[in-house]
XYZ file of C-alpha atoms in Angstrom:
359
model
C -8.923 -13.587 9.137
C -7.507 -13.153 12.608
C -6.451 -9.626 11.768
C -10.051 -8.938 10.602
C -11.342 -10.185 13.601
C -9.525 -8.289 15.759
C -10.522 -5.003 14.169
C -13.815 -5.804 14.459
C -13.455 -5.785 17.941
C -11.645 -2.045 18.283
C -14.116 -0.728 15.967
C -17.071 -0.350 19.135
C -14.290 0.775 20.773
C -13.292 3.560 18.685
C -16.756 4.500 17.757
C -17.797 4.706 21.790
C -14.293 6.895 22.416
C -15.630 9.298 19.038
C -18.843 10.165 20.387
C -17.554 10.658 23.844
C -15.387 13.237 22.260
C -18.393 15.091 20.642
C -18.333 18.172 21.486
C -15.652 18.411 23.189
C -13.679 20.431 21.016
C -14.141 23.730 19.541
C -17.528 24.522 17.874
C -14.971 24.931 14.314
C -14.255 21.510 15.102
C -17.323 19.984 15.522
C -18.769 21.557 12.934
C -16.551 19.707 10.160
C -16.917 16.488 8.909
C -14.106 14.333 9.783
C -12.175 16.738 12.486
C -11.950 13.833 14.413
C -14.133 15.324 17.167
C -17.915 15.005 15.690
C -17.939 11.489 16.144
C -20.134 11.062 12.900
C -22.850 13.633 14.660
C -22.532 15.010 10.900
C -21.374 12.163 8.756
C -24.937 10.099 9.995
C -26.488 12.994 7.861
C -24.928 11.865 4.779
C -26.400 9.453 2.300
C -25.430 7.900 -1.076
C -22.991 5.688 -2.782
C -19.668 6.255 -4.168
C -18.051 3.807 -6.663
C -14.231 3.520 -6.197
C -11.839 0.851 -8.034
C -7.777 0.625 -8.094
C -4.653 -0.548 -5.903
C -4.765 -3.925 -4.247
C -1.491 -3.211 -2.100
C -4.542 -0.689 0.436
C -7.518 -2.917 0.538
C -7.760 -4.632 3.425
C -7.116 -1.088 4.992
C -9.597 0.887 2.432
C -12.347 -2.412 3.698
C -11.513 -1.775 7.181
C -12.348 2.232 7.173
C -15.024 1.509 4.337
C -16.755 -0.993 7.318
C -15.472 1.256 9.866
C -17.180 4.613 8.324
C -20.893 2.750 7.731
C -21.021 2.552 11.549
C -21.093 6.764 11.457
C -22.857 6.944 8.362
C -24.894 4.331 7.793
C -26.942 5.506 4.836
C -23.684 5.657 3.161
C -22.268 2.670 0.732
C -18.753 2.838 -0.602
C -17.182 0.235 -3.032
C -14.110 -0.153 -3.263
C -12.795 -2.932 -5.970
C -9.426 -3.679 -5.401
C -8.615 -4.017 -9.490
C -4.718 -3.024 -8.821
C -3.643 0.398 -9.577
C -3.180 0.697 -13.569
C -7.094 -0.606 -14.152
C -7.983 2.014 -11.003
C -6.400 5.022 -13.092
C -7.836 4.139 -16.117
C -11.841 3.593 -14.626
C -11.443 7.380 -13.144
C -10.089 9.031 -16.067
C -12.903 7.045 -17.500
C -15.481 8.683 -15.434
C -16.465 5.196 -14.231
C -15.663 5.736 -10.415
C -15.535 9.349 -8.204
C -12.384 8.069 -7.069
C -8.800 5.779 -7.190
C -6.801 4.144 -5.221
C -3.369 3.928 -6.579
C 0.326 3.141 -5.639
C 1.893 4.655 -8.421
C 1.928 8.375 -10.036
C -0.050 8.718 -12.708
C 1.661 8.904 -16.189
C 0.155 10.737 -19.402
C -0.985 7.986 -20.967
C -2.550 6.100 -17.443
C -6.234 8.333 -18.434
C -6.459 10.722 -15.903
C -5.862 14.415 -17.319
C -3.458 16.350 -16.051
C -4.821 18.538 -13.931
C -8.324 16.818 -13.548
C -6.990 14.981 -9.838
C -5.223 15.693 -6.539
C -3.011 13.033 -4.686
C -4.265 12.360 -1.271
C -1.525 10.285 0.589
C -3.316 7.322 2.778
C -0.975 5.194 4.852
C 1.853 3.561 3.861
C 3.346 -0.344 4.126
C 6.049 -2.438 3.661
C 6.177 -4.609 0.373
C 7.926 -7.496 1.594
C 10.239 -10.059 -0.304
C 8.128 -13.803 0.483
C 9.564 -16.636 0.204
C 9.066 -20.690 0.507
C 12.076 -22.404 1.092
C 11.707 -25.677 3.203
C 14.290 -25.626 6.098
C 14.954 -21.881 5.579
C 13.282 -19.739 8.151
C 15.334 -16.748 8.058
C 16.612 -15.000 5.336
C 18.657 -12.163 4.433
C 18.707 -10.260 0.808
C 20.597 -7.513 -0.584
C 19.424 -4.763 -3.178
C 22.111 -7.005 -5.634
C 21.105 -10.358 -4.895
C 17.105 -9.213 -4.766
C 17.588 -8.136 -8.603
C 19.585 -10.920 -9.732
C 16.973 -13.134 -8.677
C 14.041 -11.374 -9.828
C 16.089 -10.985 -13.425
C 15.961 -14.340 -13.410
C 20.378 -14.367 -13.533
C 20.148 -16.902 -9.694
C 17.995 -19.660 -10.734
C 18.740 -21.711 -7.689
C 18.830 -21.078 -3.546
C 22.765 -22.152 -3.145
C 23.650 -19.445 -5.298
C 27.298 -17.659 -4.064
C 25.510 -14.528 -3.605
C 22.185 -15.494 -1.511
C 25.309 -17.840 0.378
C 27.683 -14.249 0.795
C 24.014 -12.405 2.142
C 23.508 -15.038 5.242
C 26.682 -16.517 6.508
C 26.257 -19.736 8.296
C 22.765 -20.551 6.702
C 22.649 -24.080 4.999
C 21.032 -23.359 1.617
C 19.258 -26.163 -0.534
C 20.032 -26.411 -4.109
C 16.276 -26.159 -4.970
C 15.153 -24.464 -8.283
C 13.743 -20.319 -7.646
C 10.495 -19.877 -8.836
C 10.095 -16.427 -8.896
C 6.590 -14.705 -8.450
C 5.262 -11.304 -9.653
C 2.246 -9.189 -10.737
C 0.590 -10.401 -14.063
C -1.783 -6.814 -14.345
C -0.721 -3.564 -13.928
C 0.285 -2.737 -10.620
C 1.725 0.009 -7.956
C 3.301 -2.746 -6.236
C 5.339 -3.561 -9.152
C 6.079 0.041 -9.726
C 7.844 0.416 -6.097
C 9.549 -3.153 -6.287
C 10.902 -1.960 -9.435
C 11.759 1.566 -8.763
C 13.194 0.368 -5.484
C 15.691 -2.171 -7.263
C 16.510 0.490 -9.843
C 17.396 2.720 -6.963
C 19.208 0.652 -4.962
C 20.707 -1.784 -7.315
C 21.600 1.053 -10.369
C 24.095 -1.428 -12.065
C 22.182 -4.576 -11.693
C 19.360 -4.105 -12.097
C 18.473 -4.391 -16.428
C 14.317 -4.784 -16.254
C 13.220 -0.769 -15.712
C 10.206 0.210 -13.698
C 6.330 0.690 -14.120
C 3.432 -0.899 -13.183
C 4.377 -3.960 -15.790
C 7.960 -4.725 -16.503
C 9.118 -7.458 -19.057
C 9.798 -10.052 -16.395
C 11.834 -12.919 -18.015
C 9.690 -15.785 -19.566
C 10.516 -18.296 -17.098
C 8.786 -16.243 -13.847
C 5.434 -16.531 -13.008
C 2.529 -14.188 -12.988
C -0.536 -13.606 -10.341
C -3.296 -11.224 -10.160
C -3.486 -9.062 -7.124
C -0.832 -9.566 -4.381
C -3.089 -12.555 -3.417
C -2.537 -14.176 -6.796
C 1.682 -13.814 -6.228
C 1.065 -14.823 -2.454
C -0.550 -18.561 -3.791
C 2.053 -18.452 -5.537
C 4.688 -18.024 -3.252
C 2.468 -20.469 -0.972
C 2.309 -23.416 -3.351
C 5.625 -23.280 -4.646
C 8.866 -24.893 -2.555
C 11.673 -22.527 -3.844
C 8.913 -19.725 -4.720
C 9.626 -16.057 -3.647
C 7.739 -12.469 -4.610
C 6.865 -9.245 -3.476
C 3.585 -8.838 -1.686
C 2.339 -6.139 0.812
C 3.011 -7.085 4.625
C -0.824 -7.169 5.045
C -1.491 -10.024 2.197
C 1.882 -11.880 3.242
C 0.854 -12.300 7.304
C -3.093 -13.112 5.934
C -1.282 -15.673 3.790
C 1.202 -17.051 6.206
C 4.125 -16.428 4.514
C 8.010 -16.231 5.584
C 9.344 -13.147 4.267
C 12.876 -11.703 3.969
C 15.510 -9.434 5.922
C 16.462 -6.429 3.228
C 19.702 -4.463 3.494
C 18.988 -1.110 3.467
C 21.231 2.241 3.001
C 22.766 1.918 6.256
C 24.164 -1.775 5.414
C 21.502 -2.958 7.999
C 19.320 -6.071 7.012
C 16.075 -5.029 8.291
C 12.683 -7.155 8.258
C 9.613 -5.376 6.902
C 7.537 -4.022 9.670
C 5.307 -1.113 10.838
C 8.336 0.379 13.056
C 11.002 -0.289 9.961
C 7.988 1.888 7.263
C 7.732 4.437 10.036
C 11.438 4.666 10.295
C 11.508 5.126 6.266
C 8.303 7.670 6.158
C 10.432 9.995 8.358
C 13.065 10.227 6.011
C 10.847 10.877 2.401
C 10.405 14.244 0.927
C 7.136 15.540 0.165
C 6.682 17.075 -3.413
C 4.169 20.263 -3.761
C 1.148 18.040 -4.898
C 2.331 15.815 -1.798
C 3.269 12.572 -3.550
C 6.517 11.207 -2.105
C 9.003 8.665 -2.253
C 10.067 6.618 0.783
C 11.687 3.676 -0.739
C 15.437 2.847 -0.243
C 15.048 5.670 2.457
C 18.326 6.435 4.835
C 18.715 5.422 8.584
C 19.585 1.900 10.288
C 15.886 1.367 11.523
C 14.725 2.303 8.138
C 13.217 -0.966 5.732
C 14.012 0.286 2.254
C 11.217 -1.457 0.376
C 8.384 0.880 2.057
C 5.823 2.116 -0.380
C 3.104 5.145 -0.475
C -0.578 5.016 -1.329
C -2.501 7.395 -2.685
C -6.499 8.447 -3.614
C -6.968 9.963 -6.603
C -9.664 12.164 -6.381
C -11.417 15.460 -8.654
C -10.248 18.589 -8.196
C -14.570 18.985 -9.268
C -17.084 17.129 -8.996
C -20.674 17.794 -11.084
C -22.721 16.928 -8.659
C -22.407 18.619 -5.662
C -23.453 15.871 -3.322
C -20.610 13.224 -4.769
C -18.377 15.593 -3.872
C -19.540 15.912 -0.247
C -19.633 12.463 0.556
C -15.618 11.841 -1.003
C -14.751 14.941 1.169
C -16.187 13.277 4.599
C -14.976 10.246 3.546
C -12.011 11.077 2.916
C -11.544 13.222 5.625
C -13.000 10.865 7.996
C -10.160 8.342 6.797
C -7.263 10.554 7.638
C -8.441 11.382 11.029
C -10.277 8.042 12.853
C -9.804 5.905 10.231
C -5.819 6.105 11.271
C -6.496 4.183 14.222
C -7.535 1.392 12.185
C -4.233 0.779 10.277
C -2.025 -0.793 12.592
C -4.359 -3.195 13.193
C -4.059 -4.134 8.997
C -0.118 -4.079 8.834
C -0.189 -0.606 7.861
C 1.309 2.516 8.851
C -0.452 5.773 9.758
C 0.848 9.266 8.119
C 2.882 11.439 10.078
C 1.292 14.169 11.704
C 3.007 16.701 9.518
C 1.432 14.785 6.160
C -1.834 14.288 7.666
C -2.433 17.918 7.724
C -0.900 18.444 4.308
C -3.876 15.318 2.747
C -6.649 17.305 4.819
C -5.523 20.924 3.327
C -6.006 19.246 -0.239
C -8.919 17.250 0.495
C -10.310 21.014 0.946
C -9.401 22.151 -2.494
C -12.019 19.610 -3.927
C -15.378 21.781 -5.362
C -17.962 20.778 -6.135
């Protein structure tokens, strides 16, 4: 993929900057894996494998820092399997994997115990609303019209209400084929908690990482599996993270947010909607249907589950300097994916708790 490509090419880059900065900051600094300033002086010490499975909505940024990390540590292998995030929960409480990528709190009965993890925020992205509707290039939904469609209530494009959200726009009569996860999924569990947020008396479905979508939707593994498709069908629309939707060359949709503004899903619009997201004590958070004009309300969180302990103590070093290393140069890396960085004030916050993990 072109995006691929192109990080590819800043990864020399950023690896040349990194060791130019070695050393250059305090000896405290240089001293600790993934400061930011060692350059992977320390990491190319490390050496093993860690096993990691869960949320599909972060993988083409977790196989960017994965690739991006073997160039400082090169007797390191990571693998991450992007399973989505209900399978990733269950394979670490499981003791299958040292740790999780998920989009999506984890709920007594996911497998994790309580008490047995820590949430370490990632980066963040937009989940945008896809569509394929021939002679339709721009489109405009609101939190109303978004659930009535995905309910399954607007079976076809001319609909009054998609007509009252885009004045002026000629709108074929072609059936809606709506789109959505088939496995258990933090995507679904934002889409859905978004819609129940934003659309509290329309929207009848609930939210999770599987809802009981109405019989006549379709189903696809992965957010590739709902981008095909999206891609194959004319009249097809369904949520998919901003990195899978520009890989798969989809149109997406304009979404009205708190402010009455129809904004399209974008690095700047998740930014805008980070800014505006409280941060609970154990640092998960909740940016969707965020306030301001800028703001895209569909913007979701994702999180690594990791141990608060780890058995062995050498599993546990190599998640910490991963980790670490992820939140500090891997940063760079996710604009370059369609994703957005943390803000500085969170960053610090997933470092402090990466440093609660023993082992």
């Amino acid at each position: 993929m072109n995006r691929n490509v192109l990080s590819r090419r800043v990864l020399a880059g950023v690896a040349l900057t990194a060791l130019a900065l070695t050393g250059c900051g305090s000896s405290s600094d240089s001293d600790t894996p993934g400061s930011g300033n060692n350059a992977g002086g320390e990491y190319s010490s490390l050496s093993g494998e860690l096993k990691a499975s869960g949320a599909s909505f972060p993988d083409a940024y977790y196989q960017e820092v994965i690739t991006a990390f073997k160039e400082v540590a090169p007797n390191v292998t990571i693998n991450y399997n992007a399973t989505g995030s209900g399978t990733g929960k269950k394979q670490f409480g499981e003791g299958l994997t040292d740790f999780a990528g998920t989009d999506s709190l984890v709920k007594d009965t996911d497998g994790p115990a309580a008490g047995s993890y820590l949430y370490v925020p990632t980066v963040a992205a937009p989940i945008t609303v896809s569509y394929n509707l021939q002679g339709v290039d721009k489109l405009q939904l609101s939190a109303d019209t978004l659930a009535k469609i995905f309910q399954a209530e607007i079976r076809n494009w001319n609909d009054p209400a998609i007509a009252a959200d885009n004045p002026g726009v000629t709108l074929p009569g072609t059936p809606i084929t709506v789109a959505h996860r088939s496995d258990g999924s933090g995507t679904t569990s934002n889409f859905t908690k978004y819609l129940a947020a934003a659309a509290p008396n329309t929207w009848k479905l609930g939210s999770g990482d599987t809802v009981n979508w109405p019989s006549n939707t379709q189903g696809g593994e992965k957010n590739t599996g709902v981008a095909q498709i999206v891609k194959q069908a004319d009249g097809g629309i369904g949520y998919v993270d901003l990195s899978d939707a520009v890989a798969s060359q989809l149109t997406f949709a304009s979404i009205k947010n708190k402010d009455g503004q129809f904004v399209a899903p974008s690095i700047e619009g998740t930014t805008a909607g980070l800014e505006g997201a409280e941060v609970a004590e154990d640092l998960s958070y909740n940016p969707l249907d965020a306030a301001g004009a800028d703001s895209y309300p569909i913007t979701a969180p994702t999180f690594l589950l990791v141990k608060t302990s780890y058995d062995d103590p050498a599993t546990a070093e190599l998640v910490k300097a991963f980790v670490k290393y992820m939140l500090n140069d891997g940063q760079d890396l996710a604009k370059d994916v369609d994703f957005a960085p943390l803000p500085a004030s969170l960053k610090e916050k997933a470092l402090a708790q990466i440093d609660k993990v023993q082992g």
